[in-house]
Short mmCIF file of C-alpha atoms in Angstrom, two decimals:
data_model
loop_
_atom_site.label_atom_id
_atom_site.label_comp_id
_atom_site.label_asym_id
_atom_site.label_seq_id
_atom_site.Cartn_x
_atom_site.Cartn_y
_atom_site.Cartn_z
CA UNK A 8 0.00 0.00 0.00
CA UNK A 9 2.93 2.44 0.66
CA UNK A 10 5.04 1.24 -2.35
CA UNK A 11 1.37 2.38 -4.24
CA UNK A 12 1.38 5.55 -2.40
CA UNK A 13 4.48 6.88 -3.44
CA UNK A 14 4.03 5.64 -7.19
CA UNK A 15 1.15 7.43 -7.10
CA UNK A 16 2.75 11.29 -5.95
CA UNK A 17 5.12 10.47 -8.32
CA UNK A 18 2.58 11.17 -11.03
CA UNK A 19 0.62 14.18 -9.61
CA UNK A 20 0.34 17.68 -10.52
CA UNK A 21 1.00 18.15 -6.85
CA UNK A 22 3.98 16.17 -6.34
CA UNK A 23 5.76 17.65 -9.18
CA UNK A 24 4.82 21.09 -8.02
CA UNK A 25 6.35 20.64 -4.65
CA UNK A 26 9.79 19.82 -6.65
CA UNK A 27 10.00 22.27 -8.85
CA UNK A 28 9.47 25.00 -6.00
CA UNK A 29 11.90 23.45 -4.28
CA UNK A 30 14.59 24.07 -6.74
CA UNK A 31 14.23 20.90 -8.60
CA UNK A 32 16.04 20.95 -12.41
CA UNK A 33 16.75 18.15 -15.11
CA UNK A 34 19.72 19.20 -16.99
CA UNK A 35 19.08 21.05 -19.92
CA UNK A 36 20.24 18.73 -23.21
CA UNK A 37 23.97 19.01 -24.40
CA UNK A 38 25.13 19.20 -27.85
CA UNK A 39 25.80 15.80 -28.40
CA UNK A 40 21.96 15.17 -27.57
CA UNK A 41 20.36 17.38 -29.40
CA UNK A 42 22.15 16.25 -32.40
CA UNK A 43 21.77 12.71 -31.90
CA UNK A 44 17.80 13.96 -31.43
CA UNK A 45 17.36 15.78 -34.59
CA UNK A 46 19.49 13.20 -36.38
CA UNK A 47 17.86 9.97 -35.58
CA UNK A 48 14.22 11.41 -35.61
CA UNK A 49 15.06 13.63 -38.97
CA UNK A 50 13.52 17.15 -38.20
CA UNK A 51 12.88 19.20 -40.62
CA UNK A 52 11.86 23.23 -39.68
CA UNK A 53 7.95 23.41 -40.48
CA UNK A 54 7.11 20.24 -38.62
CA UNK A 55 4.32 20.08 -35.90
CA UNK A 56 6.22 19.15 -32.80
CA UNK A 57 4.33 17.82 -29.53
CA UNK A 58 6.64 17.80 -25.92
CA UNK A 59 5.45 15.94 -23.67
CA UNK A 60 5.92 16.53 -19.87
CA UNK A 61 8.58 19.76 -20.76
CA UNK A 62 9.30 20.79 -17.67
CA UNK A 63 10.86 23.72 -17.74
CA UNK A 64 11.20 23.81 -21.63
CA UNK A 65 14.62 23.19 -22.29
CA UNK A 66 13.74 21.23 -25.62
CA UNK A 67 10.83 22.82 -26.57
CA UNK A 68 12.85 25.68 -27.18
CA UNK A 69 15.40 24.27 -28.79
CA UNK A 70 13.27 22.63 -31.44
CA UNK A 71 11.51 25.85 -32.19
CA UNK A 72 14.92 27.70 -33.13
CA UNK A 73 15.36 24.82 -35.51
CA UNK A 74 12.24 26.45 -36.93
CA UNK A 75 9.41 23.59 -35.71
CA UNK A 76 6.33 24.45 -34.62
CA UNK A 77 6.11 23.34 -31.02
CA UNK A 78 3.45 22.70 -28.57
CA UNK A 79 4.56 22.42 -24.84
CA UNK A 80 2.59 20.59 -22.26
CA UNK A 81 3.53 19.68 -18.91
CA UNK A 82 0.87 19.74 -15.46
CA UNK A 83 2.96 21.09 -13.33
CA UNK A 84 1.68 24.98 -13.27
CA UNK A 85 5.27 25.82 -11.91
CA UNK A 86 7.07 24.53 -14.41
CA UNK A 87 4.82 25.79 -17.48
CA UNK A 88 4.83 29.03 -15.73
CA UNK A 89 9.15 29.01 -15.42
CA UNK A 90 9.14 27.88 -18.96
CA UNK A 91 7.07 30.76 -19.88
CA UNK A 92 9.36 33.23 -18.70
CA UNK A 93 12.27 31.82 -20.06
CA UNK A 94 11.89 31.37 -23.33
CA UNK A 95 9.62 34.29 -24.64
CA UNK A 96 12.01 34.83 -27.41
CA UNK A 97 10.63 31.43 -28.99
CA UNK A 98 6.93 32.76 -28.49
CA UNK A 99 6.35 32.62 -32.90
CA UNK A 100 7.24 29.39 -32.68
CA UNK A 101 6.63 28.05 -29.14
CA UNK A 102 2.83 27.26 -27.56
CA UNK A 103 3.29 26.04 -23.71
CA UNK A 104 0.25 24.96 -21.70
CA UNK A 105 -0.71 22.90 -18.54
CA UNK A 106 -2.23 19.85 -19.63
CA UNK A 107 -2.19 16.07 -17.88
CA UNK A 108 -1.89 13.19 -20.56
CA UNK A 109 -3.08 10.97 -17.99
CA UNK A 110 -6.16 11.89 -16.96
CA UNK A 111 -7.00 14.86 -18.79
CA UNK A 112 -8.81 15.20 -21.82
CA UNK A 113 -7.36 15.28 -25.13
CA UNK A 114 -6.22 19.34 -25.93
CA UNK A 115 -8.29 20.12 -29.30
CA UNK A 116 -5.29 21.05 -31.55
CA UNK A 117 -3.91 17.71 -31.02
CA UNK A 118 -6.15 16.60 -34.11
CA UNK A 119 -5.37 12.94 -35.36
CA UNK A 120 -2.99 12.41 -38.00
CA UNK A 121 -1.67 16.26 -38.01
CA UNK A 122 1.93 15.70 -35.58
CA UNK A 123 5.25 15.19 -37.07
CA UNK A 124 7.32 14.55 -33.87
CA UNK A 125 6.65 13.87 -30.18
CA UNK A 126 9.05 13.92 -27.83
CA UNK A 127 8.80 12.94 -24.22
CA UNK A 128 12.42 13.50 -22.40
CA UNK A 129 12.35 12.01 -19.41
CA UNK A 130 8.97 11.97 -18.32
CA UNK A 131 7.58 8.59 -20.45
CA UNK A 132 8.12 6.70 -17.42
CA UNK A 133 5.11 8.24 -15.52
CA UNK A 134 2.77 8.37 -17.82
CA UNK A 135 -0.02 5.83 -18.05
CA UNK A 136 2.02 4.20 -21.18
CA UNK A 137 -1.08 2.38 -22.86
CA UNK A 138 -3.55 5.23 -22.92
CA UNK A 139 -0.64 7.99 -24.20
CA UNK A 140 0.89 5.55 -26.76
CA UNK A 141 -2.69 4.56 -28.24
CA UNK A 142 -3.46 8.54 -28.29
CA UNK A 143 0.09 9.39 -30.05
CA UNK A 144 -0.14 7.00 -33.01
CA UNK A 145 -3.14 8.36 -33.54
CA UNK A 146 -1.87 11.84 -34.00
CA UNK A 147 1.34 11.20 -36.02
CA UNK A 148 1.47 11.22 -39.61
CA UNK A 149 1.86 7.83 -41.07
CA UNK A 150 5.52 9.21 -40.95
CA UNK A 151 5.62 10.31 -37.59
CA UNK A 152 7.99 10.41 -35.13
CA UNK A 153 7.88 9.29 -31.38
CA UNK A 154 11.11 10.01 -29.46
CA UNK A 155 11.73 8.96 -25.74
CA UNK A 156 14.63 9.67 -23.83
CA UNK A 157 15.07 8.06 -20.40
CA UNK A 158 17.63 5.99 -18.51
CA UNK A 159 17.57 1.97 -18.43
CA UNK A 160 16.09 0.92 -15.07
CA UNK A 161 18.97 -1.74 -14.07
CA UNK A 162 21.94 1.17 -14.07
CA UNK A 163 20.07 3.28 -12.04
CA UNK A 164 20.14 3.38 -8.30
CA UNK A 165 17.66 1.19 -7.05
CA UNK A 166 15.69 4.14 -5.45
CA UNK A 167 15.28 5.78 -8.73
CA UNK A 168 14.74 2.73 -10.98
CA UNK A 169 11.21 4.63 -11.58
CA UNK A 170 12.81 6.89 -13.50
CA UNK A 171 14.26 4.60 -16.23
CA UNK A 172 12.55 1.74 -18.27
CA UNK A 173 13.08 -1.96 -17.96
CA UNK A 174 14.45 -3.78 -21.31
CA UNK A 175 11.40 -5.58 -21.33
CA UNK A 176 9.34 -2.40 -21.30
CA UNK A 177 11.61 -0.97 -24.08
CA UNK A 178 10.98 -4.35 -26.07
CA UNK A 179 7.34 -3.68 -25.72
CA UNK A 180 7.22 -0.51 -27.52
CA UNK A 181 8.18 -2.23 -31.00
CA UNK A 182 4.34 -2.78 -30.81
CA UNK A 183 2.38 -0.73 -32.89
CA UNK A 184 5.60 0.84 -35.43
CA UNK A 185 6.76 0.36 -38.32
CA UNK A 186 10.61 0.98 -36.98
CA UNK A 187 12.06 1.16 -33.54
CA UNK A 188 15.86 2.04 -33.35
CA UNK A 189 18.06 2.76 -29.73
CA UNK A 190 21.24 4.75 -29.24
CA UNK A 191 23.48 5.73 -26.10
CA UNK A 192 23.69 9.19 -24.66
CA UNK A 193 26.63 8.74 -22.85
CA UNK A 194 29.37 6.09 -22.22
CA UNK A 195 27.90 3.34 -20.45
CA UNK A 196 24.32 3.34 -21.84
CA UNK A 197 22.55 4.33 -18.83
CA UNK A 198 20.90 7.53 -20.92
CA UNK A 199 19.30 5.98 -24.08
CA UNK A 200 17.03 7.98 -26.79
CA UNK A 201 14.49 5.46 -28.59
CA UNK A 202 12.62 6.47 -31.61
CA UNK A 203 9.52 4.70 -32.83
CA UNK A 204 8.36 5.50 -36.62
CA UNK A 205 5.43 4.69 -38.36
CA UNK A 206 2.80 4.17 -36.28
CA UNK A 207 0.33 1.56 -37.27
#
C-alpha cells in the first residue's frame, strides 16, 4: 500500500509542483543530444512538434529555433509558468500549456494524423504508457515520429529505478511501429534515446 502511495505522488500535478518550488532541475540537453535527437528522428523546420511533460522547456525551445512548430505541455503549473518566462524569445514558434496526458482530456489542436514529432524527455516513465501511446499514433502522420529519452532501469540506483525503463518495457514498444531504433547518450548506456516511426 505504501510502495502504491508513493508511485502514485510520483505522477501528480501536486507532487511535481512541490519539486520544482523546491529548486528541482533536469539538466538542460547538451550538444551531443540534441544532435543525436534531430538526427535519428530527422527534423525538418515546419514540422508540428508535440513535448510531452517539458518541464521547464529546455527542448521545446530548442526545437523551435530549428524552426518547428512546437506545442509544450507539462501539469505542473510551476514549471509551465518558469518555462514561460524563459523562453519568450521562442513565443512565434513556441505554444506552452498545462495539460495532464493521464487523466485529462485530449487538448483540441492535437487533431489525429496532423503531428510530425513527439518527444517525451524524461517523463515517459510516468505516464499511463497504454492510454498515451494509443493517443500518439493516432496523432502522427503515417511518418511520424515518437522520441523517448530516459535511462535503463537496471543502471540506475535502485531508489530511482522509476525513472528509467526496464528492457522488457523498451521491447514492448516495438508494438504498434513500423521501426524502432536505440542509441546511447553517454558512455555506459545508462541515458538511451528510442525512436519509434510509423505508427500503425
Amino acid at each position: 500500500m505504501i510502495k502504491t502511495q508513493v508511485e502514485y505522488s510520483r505522477r501528480s500535478p501536486t507532487y511535481w509542483n512541490h519539486l520544482y518550488q523546491a529548486g528541482y532541475r533536469v539538466g538542460e540537453p547538451g550538444a551531443f543530444e540534441r544532435q543525436m535527437f534531430r538526427n535519428y528522428a530527422t527534423l525538418k523546420a515546419g514540422m508540428l512538434a508535440v513535448d510531452v511533460g517539458t518541464g521547464r522547456g529546455h527542448m521545446a525551445a530548442h526545437m523551435a529555433k530549428w524552426g518547428l512548430i512546437v506545442l509544450a505541455y507539462d501539469f505542473s503549473t510551476v514549471a509551465i509558468a518558469d518555462a514561460r518566462a524563459n523562453h519568450q524569445s521562442c513565443s512565434d514558434q513556441l505554444t506552452f500549456a498545462e495539460h495532464d496526458f493521464t487523466s485529462d482530456a485530449i487538448p483540441p489542436e492535437l487533431s489525429p494524423g496532423t503531428v510530425d514529432i513527439i518527444s517525451c524527455r524524461h517523463s515517459f516513465e510516468f505516464l499511463d504508457r497504454f492510454r498515451f501511446l494509443t493517443d500518439a499514433r493516432r496523432w502522427l502522420t503515417s511518418a511520424g515520429v515518437l522520441q523517448i529519452t530516459t535511462h535503463r532501469a537496471k543502471r540506475m540506483p535502485p531508489a530511482a529505478a522509476h525513472q528509467g525503463l526496464r528492457d522488457e518495457d523498451i521491447e514492448q514498444l516495438r508494438q504498434g511501429w513500423r521501426y524502432m531504433t536505440t542509441y546511447g547518450l553517454d558512455g555506459d548506456d545508462t541515458l538511451i534515446g528510442i525512436v519509434l516511426r510509423g505508427p500503425r
